[in-house]
Amino acid sequence: KLPALPLTLILAATPSLGIGQGGALPWPQLKKEMGYFARVTKRVPPQPSAAISGPSRRVNAVVMGRKTWDSIPERFRPLKGRVNVVITRGVADVRWTTTTGAEKNASGGKEDVDFEGPIIAPSISAALSALRSSDLAARNVHIERVFVIGGASIYKVALDLPQTDKVLLTKIKTEFECDTYFPLDLNKEREWKLAGRERLEEFVGEEVEEGGVAEKGVGFEFCLYEKEV
Ligand code: FOL
């Protein structure tokens, strides 16, 4: 039996842990914050030089609920350079547009087996099985990190899984009106610890500004919480 894939949650939240409003992010577009999300979810950890094992495409995966999928601008989905997994019970509800502008949905088009739409799964555990097996290995795709990118109900399920050991939390320092909240206050959980900046930088593979950054008058700080093993 293979060990469970470690899961990292990634999110940005207000001081009240608000993460969404009306099916979108609660704050005005923050390019530096979104850029960090894109870089960190794309970046694969450096390959130990001893373990070079033939031509395999090492990529990360992003796992999300259907409402989060819907919230991503059409031109950005599936999120490129990452294997996208959408959790839904209604396969046909997941829609995307090809680069040629043709509209697609996840139930149609057997001829498109190689087309890079999202993987559809009915639950988180089915999503993780799909990443473990599927035809990914046959296509030489090797999954490195798995990021759970929301929303609230998907975070909640993931937080209850023992393999969820990291939360990359961007602390937005301004309050915005929200109707969706992160389901756990990590500061109040004994097993969750705020990691130091060095540990965060080592994991994300880039330097992180001490004390945070600001954009459009909104301050925010990149943080890492880790679960005690
Ligand atoms: N985590 C963090 N830190 N910030 C977020 O905004 C965030 N958002 C989600 C999940 N985790 C997050 C879910 N919502 C895109 C849009 C919404 C979204 C996630 C991703 C998106 O369009 N991403 C593009 C960026 C394109 C750009 O550069 O503007 C991507 O390629 O990742």
Tab-separated table of C-alpha atoms and ligand atoms in Angstrom:
chain	number	residue	atom	x	y	z
A	1	LYS	CA	0.000	0.000	0.000
A	2	LEU	CA	1.325	3.369	-1.095
A	3	PRO	CA	1.574	6.144	1.507
A	4	ALA	CA	-1.136	8.812	1.209
A	5	LEU	CA	-0.341	11.845	-0.940
A	6	PRO	CA	0.434	14.804	1.324
A	7	LEU	CA	-2.017	17.674	0.802
A	8	THR	CA	-1.377	21.395	1.041
A	9	LEU	CA	-4.262	23.814	1.332
A	10	ILE	CA	-3.726	27.213	-0.252
A	11	LEU	CA	-5.952	30.218	0.326
A	12	ALA	CA	-6.121	33.904	1.045
A	13	ALA	CA	-8.396	35.092	3.857
A	14	THR	CA	-9.445	38.264	5.651
A	15	PRO	CA	-8.858	38.685	9.418
A	16	SER	CA	-12.331	37.086	9.910
A	17	LEU	CA	-11.251	34.193	7.650
A	18	GLY	CA	-13.489	35.339	4.819
A	19	ILE	CA	-12.520	33.709	1.528
A	20	GLY	CA	-15.388	34.450	-0.853
A	21	GLN	CA	-18.254	36.774	-1.693
A	22	GLY	CA	-20.948	36.142	-4.292
A	23	GLY	CA	-19.006	33.369	-6.028
A	24	ALA	CA	-15.820	35.436	-6.332
A	25	LEU	CA	-12.914	36.612	-4.222
A	26	PRO	CA	-13.978	39.325	-1.707
A	27	TRP	CA	-11.163	41.791	-2.538
A	28	PRO	CA	-10.209	43.746	-5.655
A	29	GLN	CA	-7.785	41.884	-7.913
A	30	LEU	CA	-4.409	41.651	-6.158
A	31	LYS	CA	-1.883	40.817	-8.883
A	32	LYS	CA	1.016	40.062	-6.549
A	33	GLU	CA	-1.139	37.764	-4.449
A	34	MET	CA	-2.559	35.907	-7.465
A	35	GLY	CA	0.928	35.751	-8.984
A	36	TYR	CA	2.207	34.086	-5.819
A	37	PHE	CA	-0.659	31.563	-5.987
A	38	ALA	CA	0.149	30.773	-9.622
A	39	ARG	CA	3.937	30.432	-9.092
A	40	VAL	CA	3.684	28.380	-5.928
A	41	THR	CA	1.087	25.964	-7.271
A	42	LYS	CA	3.116	25.500	-10.496
A	43	ARG	CA	6.581	25.148	-8.974
A	44	VAL	CA	7.776	21.589	-8.414
A	45	PRO	CA	10.353	20.873	-5.711
A	46	PRO	CA	13.957	20.543	-6.932
A	47	GLN	CA	14.848	17.054	-8.144
A	48	PRO	CA	17.397	15.243	-5.954
A	49	SER	CA	20.297	14.709	-8.417
A	50	ALA	CA	20.669	11.054	-7.406
A	51	ALA	CA	17.137	10.226	-8.545
A	52	ILE	CA	16.950	11.019	-12.260
A	53	SER	CA	14.622	8.428	-13.687
A	54	GLY	CA	13.936	8.951	-17.353
A	55	PRO	CA	11.539	11.254	-19.177
A	56	SER	CA	8.729	11.991	-16.777
A	57	ARG	CA	6.825	15.261	-16.643
A	58	ARG	CA	6.828	16.364	-13.032
A	59	VAL	CA	3.802	18.557	-12.330
A	60	ASN	CA	1.683	19.609	-9.395
A	61	ALA	CA	-2.058	19.102	-9.118
A	62	VAL	CA	-4.770	21.516	-8.002
A	63	VAL	CA	-7.941	20.052	-6.495
A	64	MET	CA	-11.028	22.245	-6.284
A	65	GLY	CA	-14.781	22.172	-5.894
A	66	ARG	CA	-17.094	22.971	-8.791
A	67	LYS	CA	-17.967	26.472	-7.531
A	68	THR	CA	-14.266	27.359	-7.332
A	69	TRP	CA	-13.852	26.052	-10.891
A	70	ASP	CA	-16.728	28.342	-11.970
A	71	SER	CA	-15.056	31.297	-10.209
A	72	ILE	CA	-11.857	31.032	-12.272
A	73	PRO	CA	-11.998	33.255	-15.369
A	74	GLU	CA	-12.639	31.059	-18.435
A	75	ARG	CA	-9.394	32.097	-20.076
A	76	PHE	CA	-7.415	30.800	-17.097
A	77	ARG	CA	-9.064	27.404	-16.722
A	78	PRO	CA	-7.953	24.728	-16.566
A	79	LEU	CA	-5.108	26.403	-14.611
A	80	LYS	CA	-2.135	25.885	-16.898
A	81	GLY	CA	0.963	23.928	-16.022
A	82	ARG	CA	-0.975	22.026	-13.375
A	83	VAL	CA	-3.185	18.938	-13.424
A	84	ASN	CA	-6.659	20.245	-12.553
A	85	VAL	CA	-9.154	18.097	-10.629
A	86	VAL	CA	-12.737	19.293	-10.120
A	87	ILE	CA	-14.956	17.676	-7.510
A	88	THR	CA	-18.599	17.447	-8.526
A	89	ARG	CA	-21.443	14.942	-8.641
A	90	GLY	CA	-22.634	16.399	-11.934
A	91	VAL	CA	-19.966	15.683	-14.535
A	92	ALA	CA	-21.721	17.651	-17.268
A	93	ASP	CA	-21.740	20.793	-15.085
A	94	VAL	CA	-18.024	21.361	-15.537
A	95	ARG	CA	-17.482	23.509	-18.601
A	96	TRP	CA	-14.456	24.980	-20.266
A	97	THR	CA	-13.442	26.547	-23.544
A	98	THR	CA	-10.608	25.346	-25.761
A	99	THR	CA	-7.969	27.704	-27.140
A	100	THR	CA	-9.862	27.592	-30.451
A	101	GLY	CA	-12.960	28.890	-28.656
A	102	ALA	CA	-14.914	25.639	-28.882
A	103	GLU	CA	-17.011	25.023	-25.811
A	104	LYS	CA	-16.440	21.743	-24.029
A	105	ASN	CA	-17.894	19.911	-21.115
A	106	ALA	CA	-16.519	17.018	-19.144
A	107	SER	CA	-19.024	14.402	-20.315
A	108	GLY	CA	-18.791	15.038	-24.036
A	109	GLY	CA	-16.285	14.040	-26.685
A	110	LYS	CA	-14.596	10.640	-26.444
A	111	GLU	CA	-12.361	11.826	-29.292
A	112	ASP	CA	-10.832	14.285	-26.858
A	113	VAL	CA	-9.283	11.811	-24.389
A	114	ASP	CA	-5.953	13.571	-24.709
A	115	PHE	CA	-7.405	17.056	-24.504
A	116	GLU	CA	-6.279	18.756	-21.389
A	117	GLY	CA	-9.547	19.440	-19.644
A	118	PRO	CA	-9.853	18.882	-15.904
A	119	ILE	CA	-10.123	15.472	-14.271
A	120	ILE	CA	-13.623	15.113	-12.808
A	121	ALA	CA	-14.125	13.223	-9.551
A	122	PRO	CA	-17.174	12.748	-7.308
A	123	SER	CA	-15.249	13.136	-4.010
A	124	ILE	CA	-11.870	14.147	-2.613
A	125	SER	CA	-10.867	10.519	-2.142
A	126	ALA	CA	-11.826	9.733	-5.746
A	127	ALA	CA	-9.807	12.781	-6.808
A	128	LEU	CA	-6.741	11.505	-4.959
A	129	SER	CA	-7.145	8.018	-6.464
A	130	ALA	CA	-7.345	9.571	-9.918
A	131	LEU	CA	-4.055	11.377	-9.251
A	132	ARG	CA	-2.483	8.160	-8.015
A	133	SER	CA	-3.509	6.024	-10.955
A	134	SER	CA	-5.514	7.239	-13.945
A	135	ASP	CA	-3.741	7.321	-17.239
A	136	LEU	CA	-1.350	9.952	-15.869
A	137	ALA	CA	1.490	7.480	-15.338
A	138	ALA	CA	0.927	6.053	-18.819
A	139	ARG	CA	1.368	9.575	-20.196
A	140	ASN	CA	4.572	9.911	-18.117
A	141	VAL	CA	2.952	12.530	-15.914
A	142	HIS	CA	4.286	12.358	-12.390
A	143	ILE	CA	2.340	14.278	-9.717
A	144	GLU	CA	4.597	16.084	-7.278
A	145	ARG	CA	2.555	18.305	-4.935
A	146	VAL	CA	-1.202	18.324	-4.498
A	147	PHE	CA	-2.792	21.682	-3.634
A	148	VAL	CA	-6.364	21.955	-2.419
A	149	ILE	CA	-7.531	25.351	-3.705
A	150	GLY	CA	-11.048	25.501	-2.236
A	151	GLY	CA	-13.714	26.347	-1.627
A	152	ALA	CA	-14.978	26.151	1.939
A	153	SER	CA	-16.605	22.709	1.727
A	154	ILE	CA	-13.562	21.182	0.029
A	155	TYR	CA	-11.206	22.769	2.594
A	156	LYS	CA	-13.362	21.322	5.366
A	157	VAL	CA	-13.141	17.770	4.040
A	158	ALA	CA	-9.393	18.127	3.389
A	159	LEU	CA	-8.736	19.448	6.918
A	160	ASP	CA	-10.175	16.221	8.310
A	161	LEU	CA	-7.767	14.061	6.306
A	162	PRO	CA	-4.622	12.940	8.145
A	163	GLN	CA	-2.412	13.596	5.099
A	164	THR	CA	-3.253	17.314	5.100
A	165	ASP	CA	-0.109	18.716	6.695
A	166	LYS	CA	0.327	22.249	5.348
A	167	VAL	CA	-1.793	25.355	4.880
A	168	LEU	CA	-0.395	28.203	2.804
A	169	LEU	CA	-2.442	31.097	4.119
A	170	THR	CA	-2.215	34.621	2.783
A	171	LYS	CA	-3.396	36.874	5.585
A	172	ILE	CA	-5.286	39.790	4.027
A	173	LYS	CA	-5.093	42.588	6.575
A	174	THR	CA	-8.275	44.438	5.545
A	175	GLU	CA	-11.842	43.250	6.137
A	176	PHE	CA	-14.102	42.819	3.104
A	177	GLU	CA	-17.706	41.699	2.941
A	178	CYS	CA	-17.738	37.893	2.711
A	179	ASP	CA	-20.340	35.135	2.506
A	180	THR	CA	-17.884	32.210	2.597
A	181	TYR	CA	-15.341	31.478	5.323
A	182	PHE	CA	-12.401	29.151	5.889
A	183	PRO	CA	-13.816	26.504	8.268
A	184	LEU	CA	-10.988	26.458	10.859
A	185	ASP	CA	-9.111	29.050	12.933
A	186	LEU	CA	-5.622	27.528	12.765
A	187	ASN	CA	-4.388	29.749	15.619
A	188	LYS	CA	-6.804	27.954	17.954
A	189	GLU	CA	-5.776	24.422	16.962
A	190	ARG	CA	-3.124	22.714	19.087
A	191	GLU	CA	-1.803	20.574	16.211
A	192	TRP	CA	-1.390	23.495	13.776
A	193	LYS	CA	1.694	25.698	14.119
A	194	LEU	CA	2.682	28.862	12.314
A	195	ALA	CA	6.015	28.099	10.615
A	196	GLY	CA	8.862	30.596	10.377
A	197	ARG	CA	9.651	32.582	7.240
A	198	GLU	CA	12.649	30.383	6.379
A	199	ARG	CA	10.533	27.267	6.412
A	200	LEU	CA	7.896	28.975	4.229
A	201	GLU	CA	10.572	30.091	1.745
A	202	GLU	CA	12.048	26.623	1.597
A	203	PHE	CA	8.658	25.103	0.806
A	204	VAL	CA	7.479	27.665	-1.757
A	205	GLY	CA	10.917	27.949	-3.386
A	206	GLU	CA	11.090	31.733	-3.358
A	207	GLU	CA	11.852	34.610	-1.030
A	208	VAL	CA	8.977	36.083	0.900
A	209	GLU	CA	8.866	39.719	1.987
A	210	GLU	CA	9.190	40.118	5.744
A	211	GLY	CA	6.142	41.864	7.188
A	212	GLY	CA	4.167	41.388	3.996
A	213	VAL	CA	3.308	43.543	1.003
A	214	ALA	CA	0.556	45.939	-0.061
A	215	GLU	CA	-1.352	46.448	-3.277
A	216	LYS	CA	-4.238	48.869	-3.939
A	217	GLY	CA	-3.982	49.887	-0.290
A	218	VAL	CA	-4.559	46.289	0.852
A	219	GLY	CA	-1.815	44.759	2.989
A	220	PHE	CA	-1.222	41.035	3.016
A	221	GLU	CA	1.314	38.531	4.297
A	222	PHE	CA	2.214	35.058	3.040
A	223	CYS	CA	2.187	32.468	5.858
A	224	LEU	CA	2.617	28.735	6.326
A	225	TYR	CA	0.911	26.594	8.956
A	226	GLU	CA	2.066	23.040	9.520
A	227	LYS	CA	0.417	20.166	11.304
A	228	GLU	CA	2.442	18.332	13.933
A	229	VAL	CA	3.279	14.793	12.813
B	1	FOL	N1	-4.926	31.118	-2.745
B	1	FOL	C1	-4.412	32.350	-2.691
B	1	FOL	N2	-3.310	32.561	-1.966
B	1	FOL	N3	-4.969	33.357	-3.344
B	1	FOL	C2	-6.081	33.170	-4.085
B	1	FOL	O1	-6.580	34.133	-4.683
B	1	FOL	C3	-6.648	31.895	-4.179
B	1	FOL	N4	-7.754	31.658	-4.948
B	1	FOL	C4	-8.238	30.425	-5.006
B	1	FOL	C5	-7.613	29.417	-4.273
B	1	FOL	N5	-6.552	29.629	-3.529
B	1	FOL	C6	-6.041	30.866	-3.475
B	1	FOL	C7	-9.434	30.118	-5.834
B	1	FOL	N6	-9.759	31.132	-6.797
B	1	FOL	C8	-7.526	31.906	-10.227
B	1	FOL	C9	-8.700	32.600	-9.988
B	1	FOL	C10	-9.427	32.334	-8.841
B	1	FOL	C11	-8.998	31.369	-7.933
B	1	FOL	C12	-7.815	30.694	-8.177
B	1	FOL	C13	-7.085	30.970	-9.318
B	1	FOL	C14	-6.737	32.205	-11.453
B	1	FOL	O2	-7.225	32.795	-12.409
B	1	FOL	N7	-5.444	31.829	-11.461
B	1	FOL	C15	-4.499	32.032	-12.550
B	1	FOL	C16	-3.802	33.353	-12.364
B	1	FOL	C17	-3.889	34.190	-13.557
B	1	FOL	C18	-3.306	35.577	-13.283
B	1	FOL	O3	-2.061	35.694	-13.298
B	1	FOL	O4	-4.078	36.493	-12.990
B	1	FOL	C19	-3.441	30.931	-12.447
B	1	FOL	O5	-2.809	30.670	-13.479
B	1	FOL	O6	-3.221	30.398	-11.351
